[in-house]
PDB file of C-alpha atoms in Angstrom:
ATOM      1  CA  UNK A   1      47.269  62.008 -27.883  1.00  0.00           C
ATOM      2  CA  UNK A   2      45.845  61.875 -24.307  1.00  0.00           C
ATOM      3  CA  UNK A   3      46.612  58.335 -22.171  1.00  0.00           C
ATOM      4  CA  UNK A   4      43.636  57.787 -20.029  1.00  0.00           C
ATOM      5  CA  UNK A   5      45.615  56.001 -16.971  1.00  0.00           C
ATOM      6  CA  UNK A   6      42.326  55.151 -15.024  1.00  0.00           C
ATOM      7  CA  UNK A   7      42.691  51.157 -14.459  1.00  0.00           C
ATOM      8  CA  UNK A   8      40.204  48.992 -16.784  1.00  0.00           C
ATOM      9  CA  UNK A   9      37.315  48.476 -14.683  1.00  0.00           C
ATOM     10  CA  UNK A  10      36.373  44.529 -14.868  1.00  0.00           C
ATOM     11  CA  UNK A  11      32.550  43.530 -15.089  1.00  0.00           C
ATOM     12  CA  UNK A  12      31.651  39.391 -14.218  1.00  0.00           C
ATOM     13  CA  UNK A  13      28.853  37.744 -16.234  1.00  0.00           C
ATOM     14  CA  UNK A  14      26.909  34.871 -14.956  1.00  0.00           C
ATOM     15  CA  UNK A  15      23.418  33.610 -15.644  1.00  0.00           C
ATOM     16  CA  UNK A  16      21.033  31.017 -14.481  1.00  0.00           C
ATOM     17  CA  UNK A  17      22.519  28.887 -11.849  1.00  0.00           C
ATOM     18  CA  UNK A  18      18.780  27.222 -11.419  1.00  0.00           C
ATOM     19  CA  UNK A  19      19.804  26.418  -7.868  1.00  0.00           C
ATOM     20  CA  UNK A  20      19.837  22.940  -6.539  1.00  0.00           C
ATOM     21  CA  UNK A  21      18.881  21.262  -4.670  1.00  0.00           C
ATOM     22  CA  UNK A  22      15.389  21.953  -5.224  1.00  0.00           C
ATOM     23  CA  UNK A  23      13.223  21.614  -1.959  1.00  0.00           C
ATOM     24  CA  UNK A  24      10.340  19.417  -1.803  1.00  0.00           C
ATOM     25  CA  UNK A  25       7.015  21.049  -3.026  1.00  0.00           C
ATOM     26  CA  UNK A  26       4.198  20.684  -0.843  1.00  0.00           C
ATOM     27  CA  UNK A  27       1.203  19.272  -2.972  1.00  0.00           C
ATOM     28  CA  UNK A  28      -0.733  22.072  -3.394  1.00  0.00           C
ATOM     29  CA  UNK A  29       2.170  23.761  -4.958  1.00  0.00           C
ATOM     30  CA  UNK A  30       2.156  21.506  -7.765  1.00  0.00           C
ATOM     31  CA  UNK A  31      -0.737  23.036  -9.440  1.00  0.00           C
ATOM     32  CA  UNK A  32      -0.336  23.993 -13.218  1.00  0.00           C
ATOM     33  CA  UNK A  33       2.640  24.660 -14.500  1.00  0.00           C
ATOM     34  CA  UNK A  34       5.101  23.182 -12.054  1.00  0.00           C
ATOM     35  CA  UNK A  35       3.657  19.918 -12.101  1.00  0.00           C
ATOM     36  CA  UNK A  36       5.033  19.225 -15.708  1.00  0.00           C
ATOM     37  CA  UNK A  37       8.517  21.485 -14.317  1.00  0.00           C
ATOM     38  CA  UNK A  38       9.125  19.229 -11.229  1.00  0.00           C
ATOM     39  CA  UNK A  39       8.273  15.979 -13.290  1.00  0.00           C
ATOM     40  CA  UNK A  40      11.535  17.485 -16.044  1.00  0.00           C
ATOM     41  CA  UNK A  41      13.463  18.930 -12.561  1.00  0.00           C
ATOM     42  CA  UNK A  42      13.271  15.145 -11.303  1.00  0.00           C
ATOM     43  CA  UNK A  43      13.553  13.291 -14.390  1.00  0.00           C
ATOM     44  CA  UNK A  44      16.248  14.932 -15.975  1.00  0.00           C
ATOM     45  CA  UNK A  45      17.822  18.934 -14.994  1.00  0.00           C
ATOM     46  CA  UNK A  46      18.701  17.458 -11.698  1.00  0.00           C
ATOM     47  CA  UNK A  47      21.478  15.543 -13.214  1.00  0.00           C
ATOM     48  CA  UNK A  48      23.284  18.105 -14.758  1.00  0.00           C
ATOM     49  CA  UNK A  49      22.037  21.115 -12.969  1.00  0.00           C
ATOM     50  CA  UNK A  50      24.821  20.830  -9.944  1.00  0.00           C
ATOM     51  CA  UNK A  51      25.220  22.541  -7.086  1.00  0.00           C
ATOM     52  CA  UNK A  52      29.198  21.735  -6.410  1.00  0.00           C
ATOM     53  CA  UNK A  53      29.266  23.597 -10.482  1.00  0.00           C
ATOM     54  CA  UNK A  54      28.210  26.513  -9.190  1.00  0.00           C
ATOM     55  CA  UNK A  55      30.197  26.718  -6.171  1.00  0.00           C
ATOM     56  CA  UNK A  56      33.642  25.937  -8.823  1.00  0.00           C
ATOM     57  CA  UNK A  57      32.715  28.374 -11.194  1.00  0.00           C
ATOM     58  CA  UNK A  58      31.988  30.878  -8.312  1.00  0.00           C
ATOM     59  CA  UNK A  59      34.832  30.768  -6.562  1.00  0.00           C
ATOM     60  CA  UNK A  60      37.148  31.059  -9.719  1.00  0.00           C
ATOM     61  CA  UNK A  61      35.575  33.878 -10.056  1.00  0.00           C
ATOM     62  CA  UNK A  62      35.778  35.454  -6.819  1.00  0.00           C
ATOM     63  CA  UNK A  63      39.805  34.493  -7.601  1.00  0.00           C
ATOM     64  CA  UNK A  64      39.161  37.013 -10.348  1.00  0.00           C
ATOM     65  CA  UNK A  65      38.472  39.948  -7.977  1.00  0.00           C
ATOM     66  CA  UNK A  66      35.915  41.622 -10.764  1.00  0.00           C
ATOM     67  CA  UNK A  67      34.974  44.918  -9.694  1.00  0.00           C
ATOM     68  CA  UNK A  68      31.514  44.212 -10.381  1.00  0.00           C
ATOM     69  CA  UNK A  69      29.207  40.854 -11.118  1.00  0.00           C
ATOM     70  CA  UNK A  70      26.049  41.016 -13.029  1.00  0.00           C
ATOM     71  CA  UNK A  71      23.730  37.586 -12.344  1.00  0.00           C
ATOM     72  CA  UNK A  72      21.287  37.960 -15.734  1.00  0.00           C
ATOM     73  CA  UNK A  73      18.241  35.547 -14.036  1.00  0.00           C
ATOM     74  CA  UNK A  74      17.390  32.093 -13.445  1.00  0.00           C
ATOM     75  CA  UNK A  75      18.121  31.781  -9.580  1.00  0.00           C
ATOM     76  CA  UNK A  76      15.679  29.482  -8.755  1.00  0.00           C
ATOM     77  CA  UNK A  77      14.126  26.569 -11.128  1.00  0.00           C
ATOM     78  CA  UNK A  78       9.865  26.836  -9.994  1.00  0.00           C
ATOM     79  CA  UNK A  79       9.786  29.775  -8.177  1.00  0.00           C
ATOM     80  CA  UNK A  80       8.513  27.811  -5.157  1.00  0.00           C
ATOM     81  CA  UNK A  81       8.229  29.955  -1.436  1.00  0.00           C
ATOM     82  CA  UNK A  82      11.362  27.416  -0.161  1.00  0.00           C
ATOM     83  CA  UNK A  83      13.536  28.231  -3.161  1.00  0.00           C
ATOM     84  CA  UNK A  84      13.920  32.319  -2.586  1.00  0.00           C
ATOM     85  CA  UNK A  85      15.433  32.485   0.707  1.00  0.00           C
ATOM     86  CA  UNK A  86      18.020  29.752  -0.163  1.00  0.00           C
ATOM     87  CA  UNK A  87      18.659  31.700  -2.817  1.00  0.00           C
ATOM     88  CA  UNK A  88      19.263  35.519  -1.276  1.00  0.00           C
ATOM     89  CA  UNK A  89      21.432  33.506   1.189  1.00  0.00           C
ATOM     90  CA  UNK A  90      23.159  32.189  -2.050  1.00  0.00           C
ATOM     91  CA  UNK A  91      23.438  35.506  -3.880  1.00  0.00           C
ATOM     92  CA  UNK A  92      24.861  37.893   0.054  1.00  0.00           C
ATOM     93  CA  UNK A  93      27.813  34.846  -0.922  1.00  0.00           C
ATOM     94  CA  UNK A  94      28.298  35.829  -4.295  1.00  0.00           C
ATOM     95  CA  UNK A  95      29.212  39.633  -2.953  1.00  0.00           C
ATOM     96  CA  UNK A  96      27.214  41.971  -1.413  1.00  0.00           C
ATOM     97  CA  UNK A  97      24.532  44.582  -3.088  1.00  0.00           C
ATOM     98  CA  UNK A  98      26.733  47.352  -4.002  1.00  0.00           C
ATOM     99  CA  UNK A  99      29.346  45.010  -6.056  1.00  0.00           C
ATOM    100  CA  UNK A 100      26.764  42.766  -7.546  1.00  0.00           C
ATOM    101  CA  UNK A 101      23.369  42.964  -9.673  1.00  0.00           C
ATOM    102  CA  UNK A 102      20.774  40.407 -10.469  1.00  0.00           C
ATOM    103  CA  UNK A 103      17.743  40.685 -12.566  1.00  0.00           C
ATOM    104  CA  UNK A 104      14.615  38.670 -12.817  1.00  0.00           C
ATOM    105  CA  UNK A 105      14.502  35.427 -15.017  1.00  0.00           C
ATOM    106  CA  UNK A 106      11.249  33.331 -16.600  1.00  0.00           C
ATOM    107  CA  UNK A 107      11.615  30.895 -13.503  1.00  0.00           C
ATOM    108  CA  UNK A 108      11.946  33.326 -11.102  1.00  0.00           C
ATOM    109  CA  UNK A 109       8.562  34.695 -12.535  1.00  0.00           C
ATOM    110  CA  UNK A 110       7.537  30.888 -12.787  1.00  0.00           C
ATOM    111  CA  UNK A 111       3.902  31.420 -11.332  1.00  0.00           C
ATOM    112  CA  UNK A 112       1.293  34.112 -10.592  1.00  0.00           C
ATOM    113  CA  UNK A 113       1.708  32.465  -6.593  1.00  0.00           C
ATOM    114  CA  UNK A 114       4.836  33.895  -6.793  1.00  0.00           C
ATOM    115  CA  UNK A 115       5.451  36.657  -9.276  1.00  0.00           C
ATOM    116  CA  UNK A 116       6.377  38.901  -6.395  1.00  0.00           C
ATOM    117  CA  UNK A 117       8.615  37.133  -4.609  1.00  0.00           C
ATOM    118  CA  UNK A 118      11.679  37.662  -6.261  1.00  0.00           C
ATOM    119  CA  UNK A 119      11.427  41.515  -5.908  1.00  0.00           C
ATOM    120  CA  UNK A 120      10.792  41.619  -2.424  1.00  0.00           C
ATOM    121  CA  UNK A 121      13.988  38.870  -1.807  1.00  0.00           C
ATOM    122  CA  UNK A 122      16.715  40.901  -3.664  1.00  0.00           C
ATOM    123  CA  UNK A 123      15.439  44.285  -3.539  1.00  0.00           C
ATOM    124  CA  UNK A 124      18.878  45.643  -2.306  1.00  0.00           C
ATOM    125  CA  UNK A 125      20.412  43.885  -5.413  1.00  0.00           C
ATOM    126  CA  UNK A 126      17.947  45.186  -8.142  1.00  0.00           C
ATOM    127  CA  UNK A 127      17.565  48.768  -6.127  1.00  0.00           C
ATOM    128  CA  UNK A 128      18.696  51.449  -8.910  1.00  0.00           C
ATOM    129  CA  UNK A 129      21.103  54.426  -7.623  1.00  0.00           C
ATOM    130  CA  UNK A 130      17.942  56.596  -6.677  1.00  0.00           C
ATOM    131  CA  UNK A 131      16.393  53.243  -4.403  1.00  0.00           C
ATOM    132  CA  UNK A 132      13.489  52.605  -6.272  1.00  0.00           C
ATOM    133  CA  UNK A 133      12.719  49.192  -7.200  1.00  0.00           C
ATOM    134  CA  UNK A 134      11.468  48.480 -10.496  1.00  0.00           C
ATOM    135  CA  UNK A 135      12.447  48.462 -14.416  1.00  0.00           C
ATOM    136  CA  UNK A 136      14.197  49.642 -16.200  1.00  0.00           C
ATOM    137  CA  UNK A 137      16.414  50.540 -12.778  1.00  0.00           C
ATOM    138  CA  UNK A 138      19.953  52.309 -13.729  1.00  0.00           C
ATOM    139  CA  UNK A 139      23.266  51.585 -11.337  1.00  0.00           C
ATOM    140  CA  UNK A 140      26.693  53.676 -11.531  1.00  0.00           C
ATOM    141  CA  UNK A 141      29.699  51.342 -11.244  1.00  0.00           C
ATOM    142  CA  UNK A 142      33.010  53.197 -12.013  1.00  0.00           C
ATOM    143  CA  UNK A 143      32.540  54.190 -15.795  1.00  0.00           C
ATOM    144  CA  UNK A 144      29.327  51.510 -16.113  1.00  0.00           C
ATOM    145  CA  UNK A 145      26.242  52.667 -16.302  1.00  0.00           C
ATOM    146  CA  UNK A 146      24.268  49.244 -15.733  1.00  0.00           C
ATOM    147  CA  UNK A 147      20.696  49.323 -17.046  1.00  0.00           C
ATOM    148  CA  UNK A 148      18.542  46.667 -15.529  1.00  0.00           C
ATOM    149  CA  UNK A 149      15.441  44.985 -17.711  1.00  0.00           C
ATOM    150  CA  UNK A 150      12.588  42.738 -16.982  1.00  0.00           C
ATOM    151  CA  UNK A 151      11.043  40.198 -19.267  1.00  0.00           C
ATOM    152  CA  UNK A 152      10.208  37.866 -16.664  1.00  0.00           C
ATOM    153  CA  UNK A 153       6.437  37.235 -16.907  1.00  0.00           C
ATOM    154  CA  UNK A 154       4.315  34.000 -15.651  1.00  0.00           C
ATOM    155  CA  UNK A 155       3.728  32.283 -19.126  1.00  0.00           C
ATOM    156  CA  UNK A 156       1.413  28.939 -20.155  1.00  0.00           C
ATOM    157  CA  UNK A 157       2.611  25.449 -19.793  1.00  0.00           C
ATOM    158  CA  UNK A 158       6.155  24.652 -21.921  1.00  0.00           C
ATOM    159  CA  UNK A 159       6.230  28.301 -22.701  1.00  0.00           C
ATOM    160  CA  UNK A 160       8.658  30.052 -21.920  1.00  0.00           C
ATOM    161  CA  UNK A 161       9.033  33.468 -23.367  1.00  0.00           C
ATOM    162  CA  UNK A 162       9.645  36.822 -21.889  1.00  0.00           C
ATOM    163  CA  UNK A 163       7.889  40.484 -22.598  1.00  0.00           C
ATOM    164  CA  UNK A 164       9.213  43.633 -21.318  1.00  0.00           C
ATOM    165  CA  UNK A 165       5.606  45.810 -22.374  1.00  0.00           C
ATOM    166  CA  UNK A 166       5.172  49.008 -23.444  1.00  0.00           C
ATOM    167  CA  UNK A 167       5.806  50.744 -19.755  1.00  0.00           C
ATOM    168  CA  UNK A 168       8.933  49.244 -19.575  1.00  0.00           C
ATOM    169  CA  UNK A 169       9.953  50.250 -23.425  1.00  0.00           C
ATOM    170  CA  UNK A 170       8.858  53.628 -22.628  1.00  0.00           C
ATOM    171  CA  UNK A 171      10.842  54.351 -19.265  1.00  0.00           C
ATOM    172  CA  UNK A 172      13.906  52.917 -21.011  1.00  0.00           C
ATOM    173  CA  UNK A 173      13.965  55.085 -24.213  1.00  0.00           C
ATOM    174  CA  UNK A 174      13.857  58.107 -21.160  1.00  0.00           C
ATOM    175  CA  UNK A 175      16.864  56.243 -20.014  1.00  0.00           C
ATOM    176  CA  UNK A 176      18.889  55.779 -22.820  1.00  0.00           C
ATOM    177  CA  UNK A 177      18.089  59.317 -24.092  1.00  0.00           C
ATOM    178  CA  UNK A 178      19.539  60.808 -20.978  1.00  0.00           C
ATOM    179  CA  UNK A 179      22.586  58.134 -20.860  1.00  0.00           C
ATOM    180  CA  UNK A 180      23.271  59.373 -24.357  1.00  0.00           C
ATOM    181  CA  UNK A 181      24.644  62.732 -23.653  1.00  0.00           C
ATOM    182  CA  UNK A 182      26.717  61.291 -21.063  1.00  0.00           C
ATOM    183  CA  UNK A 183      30.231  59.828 -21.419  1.00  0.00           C
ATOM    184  CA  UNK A 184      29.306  56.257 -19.527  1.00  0.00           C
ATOM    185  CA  UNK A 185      29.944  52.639 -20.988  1.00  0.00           C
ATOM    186  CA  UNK A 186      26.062  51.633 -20.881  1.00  0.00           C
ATOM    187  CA  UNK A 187      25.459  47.618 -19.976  1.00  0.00           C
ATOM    188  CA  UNK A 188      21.786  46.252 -20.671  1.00  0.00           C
ATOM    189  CA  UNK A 189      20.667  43.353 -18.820  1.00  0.00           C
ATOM    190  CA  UNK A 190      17.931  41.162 -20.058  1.00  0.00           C
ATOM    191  CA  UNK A 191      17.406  37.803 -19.256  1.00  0.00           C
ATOM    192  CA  UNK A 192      16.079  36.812 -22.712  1.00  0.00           C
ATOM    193  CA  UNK A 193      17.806  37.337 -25.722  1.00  0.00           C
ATOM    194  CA  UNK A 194      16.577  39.728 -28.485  1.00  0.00           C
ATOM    195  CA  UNK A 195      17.152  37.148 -31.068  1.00  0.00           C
ATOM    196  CA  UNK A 196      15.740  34.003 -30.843  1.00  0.00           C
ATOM    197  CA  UNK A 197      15.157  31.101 -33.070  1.00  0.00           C
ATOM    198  CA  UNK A 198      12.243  28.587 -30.969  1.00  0.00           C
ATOM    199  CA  UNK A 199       9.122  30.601 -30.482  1.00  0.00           C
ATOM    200  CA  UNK A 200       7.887  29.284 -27.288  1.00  0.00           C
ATOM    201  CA  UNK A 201      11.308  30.942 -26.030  1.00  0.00           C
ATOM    202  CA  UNK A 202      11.676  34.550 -27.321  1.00  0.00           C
ATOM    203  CA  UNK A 203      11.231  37.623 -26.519  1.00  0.00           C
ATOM    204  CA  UNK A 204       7.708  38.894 -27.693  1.00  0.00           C
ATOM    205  CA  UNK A 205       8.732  42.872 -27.841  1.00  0.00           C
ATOM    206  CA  UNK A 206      12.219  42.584 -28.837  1.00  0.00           C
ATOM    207  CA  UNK A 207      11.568  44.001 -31.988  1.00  0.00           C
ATOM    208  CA  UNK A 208      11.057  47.146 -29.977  1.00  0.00           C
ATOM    209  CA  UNK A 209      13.400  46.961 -27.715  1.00  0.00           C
ATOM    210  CA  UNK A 210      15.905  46.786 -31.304  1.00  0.00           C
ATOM    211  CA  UNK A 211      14.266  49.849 -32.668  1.00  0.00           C
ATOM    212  CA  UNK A 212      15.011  51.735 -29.490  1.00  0.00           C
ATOM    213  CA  UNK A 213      18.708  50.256 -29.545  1.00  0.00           C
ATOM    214  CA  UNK A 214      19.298  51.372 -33.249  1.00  0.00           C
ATOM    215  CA  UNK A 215      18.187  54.840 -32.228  1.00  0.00           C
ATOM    216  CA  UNK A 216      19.849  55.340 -28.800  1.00  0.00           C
ATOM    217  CA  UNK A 217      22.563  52.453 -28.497  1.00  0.00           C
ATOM    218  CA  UNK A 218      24.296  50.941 -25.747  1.00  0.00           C
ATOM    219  CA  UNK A 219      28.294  49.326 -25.428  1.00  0.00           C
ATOM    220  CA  UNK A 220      27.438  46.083 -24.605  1.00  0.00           C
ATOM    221  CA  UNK A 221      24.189  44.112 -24.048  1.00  0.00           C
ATOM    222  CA  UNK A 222      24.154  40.606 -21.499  1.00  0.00           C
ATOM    223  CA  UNK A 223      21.780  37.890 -21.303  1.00  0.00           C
ATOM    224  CA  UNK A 224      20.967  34.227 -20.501  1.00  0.00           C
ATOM    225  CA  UNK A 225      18.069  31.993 -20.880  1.00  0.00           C
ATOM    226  CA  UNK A 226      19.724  29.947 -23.958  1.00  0.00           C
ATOM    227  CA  UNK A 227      22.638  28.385 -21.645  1.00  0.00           C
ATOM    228  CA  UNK A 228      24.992  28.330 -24.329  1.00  0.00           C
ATOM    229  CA  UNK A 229      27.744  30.577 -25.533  1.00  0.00           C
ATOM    230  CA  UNK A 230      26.393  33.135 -27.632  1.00  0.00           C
ATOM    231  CA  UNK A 231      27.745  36.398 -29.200  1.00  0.00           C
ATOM    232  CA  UNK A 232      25.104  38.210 -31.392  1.00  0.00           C
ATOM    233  CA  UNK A 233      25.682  41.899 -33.142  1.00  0.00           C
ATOM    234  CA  UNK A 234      22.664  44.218 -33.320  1.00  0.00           C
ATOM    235  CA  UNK A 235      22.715  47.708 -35.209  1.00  0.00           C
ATOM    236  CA  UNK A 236      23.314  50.794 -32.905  1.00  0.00           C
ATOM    237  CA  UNK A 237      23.342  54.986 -33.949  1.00  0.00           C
ATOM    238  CA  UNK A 238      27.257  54.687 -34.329  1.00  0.00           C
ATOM    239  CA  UNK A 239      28.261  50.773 -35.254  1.00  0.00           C
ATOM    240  CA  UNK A 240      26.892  47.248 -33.995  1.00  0.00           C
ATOM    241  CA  UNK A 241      26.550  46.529 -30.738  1.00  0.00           C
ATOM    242  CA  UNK A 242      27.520  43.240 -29.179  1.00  0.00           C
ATOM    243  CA  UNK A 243      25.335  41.011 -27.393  1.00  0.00           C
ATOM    244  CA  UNK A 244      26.555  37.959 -25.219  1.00  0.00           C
ATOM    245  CA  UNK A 245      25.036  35.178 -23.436  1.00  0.00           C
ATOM    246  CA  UNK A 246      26.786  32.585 -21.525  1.00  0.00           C
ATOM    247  CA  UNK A 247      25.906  28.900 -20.930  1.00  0.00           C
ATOM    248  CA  UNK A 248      23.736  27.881 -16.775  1.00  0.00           C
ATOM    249  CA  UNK A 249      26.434  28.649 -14.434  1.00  0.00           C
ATOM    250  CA  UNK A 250      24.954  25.354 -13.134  1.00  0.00           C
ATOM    251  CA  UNK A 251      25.371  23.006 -15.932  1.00  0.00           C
ATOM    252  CA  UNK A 252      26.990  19.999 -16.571  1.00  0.00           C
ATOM    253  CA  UNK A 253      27.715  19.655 -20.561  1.00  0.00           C
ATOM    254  CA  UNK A 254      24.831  17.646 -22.045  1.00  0.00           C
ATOM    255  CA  UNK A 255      23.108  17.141 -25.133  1.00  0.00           C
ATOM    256  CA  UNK A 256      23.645  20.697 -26.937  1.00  0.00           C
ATOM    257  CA  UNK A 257      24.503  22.391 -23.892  1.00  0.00           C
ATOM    258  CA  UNK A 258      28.165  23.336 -22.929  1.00  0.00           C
ATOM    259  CA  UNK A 259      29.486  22.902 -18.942  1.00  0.00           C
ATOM    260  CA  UNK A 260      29.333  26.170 -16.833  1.00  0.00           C
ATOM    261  CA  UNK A 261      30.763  29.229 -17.810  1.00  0.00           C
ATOM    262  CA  UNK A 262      31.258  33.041 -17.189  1.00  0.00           C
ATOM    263  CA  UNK A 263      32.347  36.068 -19.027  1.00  0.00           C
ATOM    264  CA  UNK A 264      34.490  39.061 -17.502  1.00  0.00           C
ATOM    265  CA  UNK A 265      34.665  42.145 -19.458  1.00  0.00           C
ATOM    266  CA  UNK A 266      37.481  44.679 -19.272  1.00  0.00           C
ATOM    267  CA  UNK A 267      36.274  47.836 -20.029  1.00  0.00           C
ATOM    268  CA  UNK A 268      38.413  50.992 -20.395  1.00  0.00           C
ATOM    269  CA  UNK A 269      38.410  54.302 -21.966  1.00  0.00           C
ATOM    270  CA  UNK A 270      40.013  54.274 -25.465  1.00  0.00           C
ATOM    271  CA  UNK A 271      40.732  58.055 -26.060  1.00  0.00           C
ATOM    272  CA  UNK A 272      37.306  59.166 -27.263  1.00  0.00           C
ATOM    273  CA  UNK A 273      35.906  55.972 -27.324  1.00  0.00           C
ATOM    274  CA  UNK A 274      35.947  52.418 -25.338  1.00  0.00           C
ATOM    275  CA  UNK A 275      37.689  49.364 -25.524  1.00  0.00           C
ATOM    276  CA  UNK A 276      36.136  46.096 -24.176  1.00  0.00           C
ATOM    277  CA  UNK A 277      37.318  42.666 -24.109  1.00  0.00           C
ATOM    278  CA  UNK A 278      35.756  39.345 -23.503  1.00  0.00           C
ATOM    279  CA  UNK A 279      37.590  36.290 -21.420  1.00  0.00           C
ATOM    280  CA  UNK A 280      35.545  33.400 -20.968  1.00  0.00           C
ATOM    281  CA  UNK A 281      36.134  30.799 -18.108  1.00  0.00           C
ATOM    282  CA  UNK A 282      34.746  27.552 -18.352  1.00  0.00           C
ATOM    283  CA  UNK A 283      34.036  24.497 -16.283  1.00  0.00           C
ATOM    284  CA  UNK A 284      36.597  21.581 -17.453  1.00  0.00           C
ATOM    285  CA  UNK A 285      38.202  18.045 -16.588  1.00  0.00           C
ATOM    286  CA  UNK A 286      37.758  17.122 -12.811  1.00  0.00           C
ATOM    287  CA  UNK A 287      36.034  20.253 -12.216  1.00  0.00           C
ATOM    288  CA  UNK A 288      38.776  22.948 -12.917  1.00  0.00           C
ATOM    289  CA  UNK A 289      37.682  26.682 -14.101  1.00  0.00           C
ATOM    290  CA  UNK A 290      40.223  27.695 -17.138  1.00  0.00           C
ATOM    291  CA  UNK A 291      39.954  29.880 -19.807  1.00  0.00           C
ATOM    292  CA  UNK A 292      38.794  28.843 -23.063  1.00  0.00           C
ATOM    293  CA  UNK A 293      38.313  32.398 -24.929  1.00  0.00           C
ATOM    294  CA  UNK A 294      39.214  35.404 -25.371  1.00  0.00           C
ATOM    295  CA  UNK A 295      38.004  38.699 -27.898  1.00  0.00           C
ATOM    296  CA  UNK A 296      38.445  42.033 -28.109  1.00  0.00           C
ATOM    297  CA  UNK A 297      34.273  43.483 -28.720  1.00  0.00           C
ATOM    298  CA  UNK A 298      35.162  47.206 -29.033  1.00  0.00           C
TER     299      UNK A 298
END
């Protein structure tokens, strides 16, 4: 029996920390759908979409010195001009583009206005290995292969689903083909989840991307959008693959929603195979960061 003695590489997981304060939109930004998002931003996500969370849960997890941090969407709340550069300026503090990744989330893709914006403000953190800027985008980390998706698309009023399209699908089952005969732990980031029980919040395609899953697998698969705690287990070539979302790194508990968390996954080689385990660190009395979970996935 062989003892791989490589240390367990350590991958952070944190998702839509809707960054406050949001700035005052000029009037003729208000057009559409962000009128009925700033009347809900003022009314109500303000109060439990906090700033001073963020920075907690942040810097507990900078006190976990992760080797790499993957930020699964949701930077910004209505995608107005003021919000991106607050929020690349937010992000360079979170670690710079080599140890973190970020993908694109619905309200980062809020509006047409804007739909480009949040490509051309972190293009050094969604930049795959080979520079190019687009999805699906593939970055090395130690024994990760990190496989970045896009369903963020501008959608109607109080919709807010996601679509990765049939250019996207196609690129990736390239991707995962070629991953395959490689001996890499593969992460998929997606913003939406591929399981989702209110329609005006799923993923439209994610019965393909499930089919191309089942066929090709991956180790692990991370999302947001829900802000809650989530583990979900989706059929893969060689056993179920787990799939993990984690509450606004923002949030405040409220309603159905649980206070701020992260993940960190500790990922080694396990003879032929991998293990991976799940700790979860969570926002608590007087605005300590402790651990309230932990599970071994593979």
């Amino acid at each position: 029996m062989t003892h791989n003695t490589m240390a367990p590489f350590t991958l952070a997981h944190l998702s839509d920390p809707h960054l406050a304060p949001l700035p005052k939109p000029r009037l003729v930004e208000l057009a559409g759908k962000r009128v009925l998002g700033y009347v809900n931003w003022t009314r109500n996500r303000h109060k439990y979409q906090r700033r001073e969370v963020l920075d907690a849960l942040v810097a507990d997890m900078k006190g976990q010195a992760p080797d790499h941090i993957a930020v699964t969407g949701d930077l910004v709340n209505l995608a107005l001009e003021a919000e991106f550069a607050p929020a690349r300026a937010w992000l360079d503090d979170v670690g710079p583009p080599d140890r973190v990744t970020t993908i694109p989330g619905n309200h980062d893709a809020y509006v047409r206005a804007t739909f480009h914006r949040f490509g051309e403000t972190f293009a050094p953190y969604l930049a795959g290995d080979d520079g190019s800027i687009g999805f699906p985008s593939v970055r090395r980390r130690g024994p990760l292969a990190l496989i970045s998706l896009s369903t963020a698309v501008p959608t109607l009023p109080l919709m807010a689903t996601g679509t990765l399209g049939r250019d996207q699908l196609a690129a990736l089952a390239e991707v995962l083909e070629r991953l395959a005969a490689e001996d890499v732990f593969r992460v998929l980031l997606v913003h939406h989840p591929l399981k989702s029980a209110a329609r005006q919040k799923r993923m439209t395609d994610s019965a393909d991307l499930l089919a191309l899953l089942k066929r090709h697998g991956v180790e692990l698969i991370l999302h947001g959008h829900d802000h809650i705690h989530s583990t979900m287990w989706f059929e893969g070539p060689n056993g179920n693959i787990p799939a993990i979302g984690v509450p606004s790194a923002s949030a405040l508990a409220h309603g159905r929603y649980p206070a701020a968390a992260y993940n960190l996954f500790t990922i080694e080689k396990d003879n032929a195979g991998w293990r991976c385990e799940q700790t979860v660190r969570a926002l608590g009395a007087g605005f300590q960061i402790g651990q309230i979970k932990q599970a071994r996935l593979i």
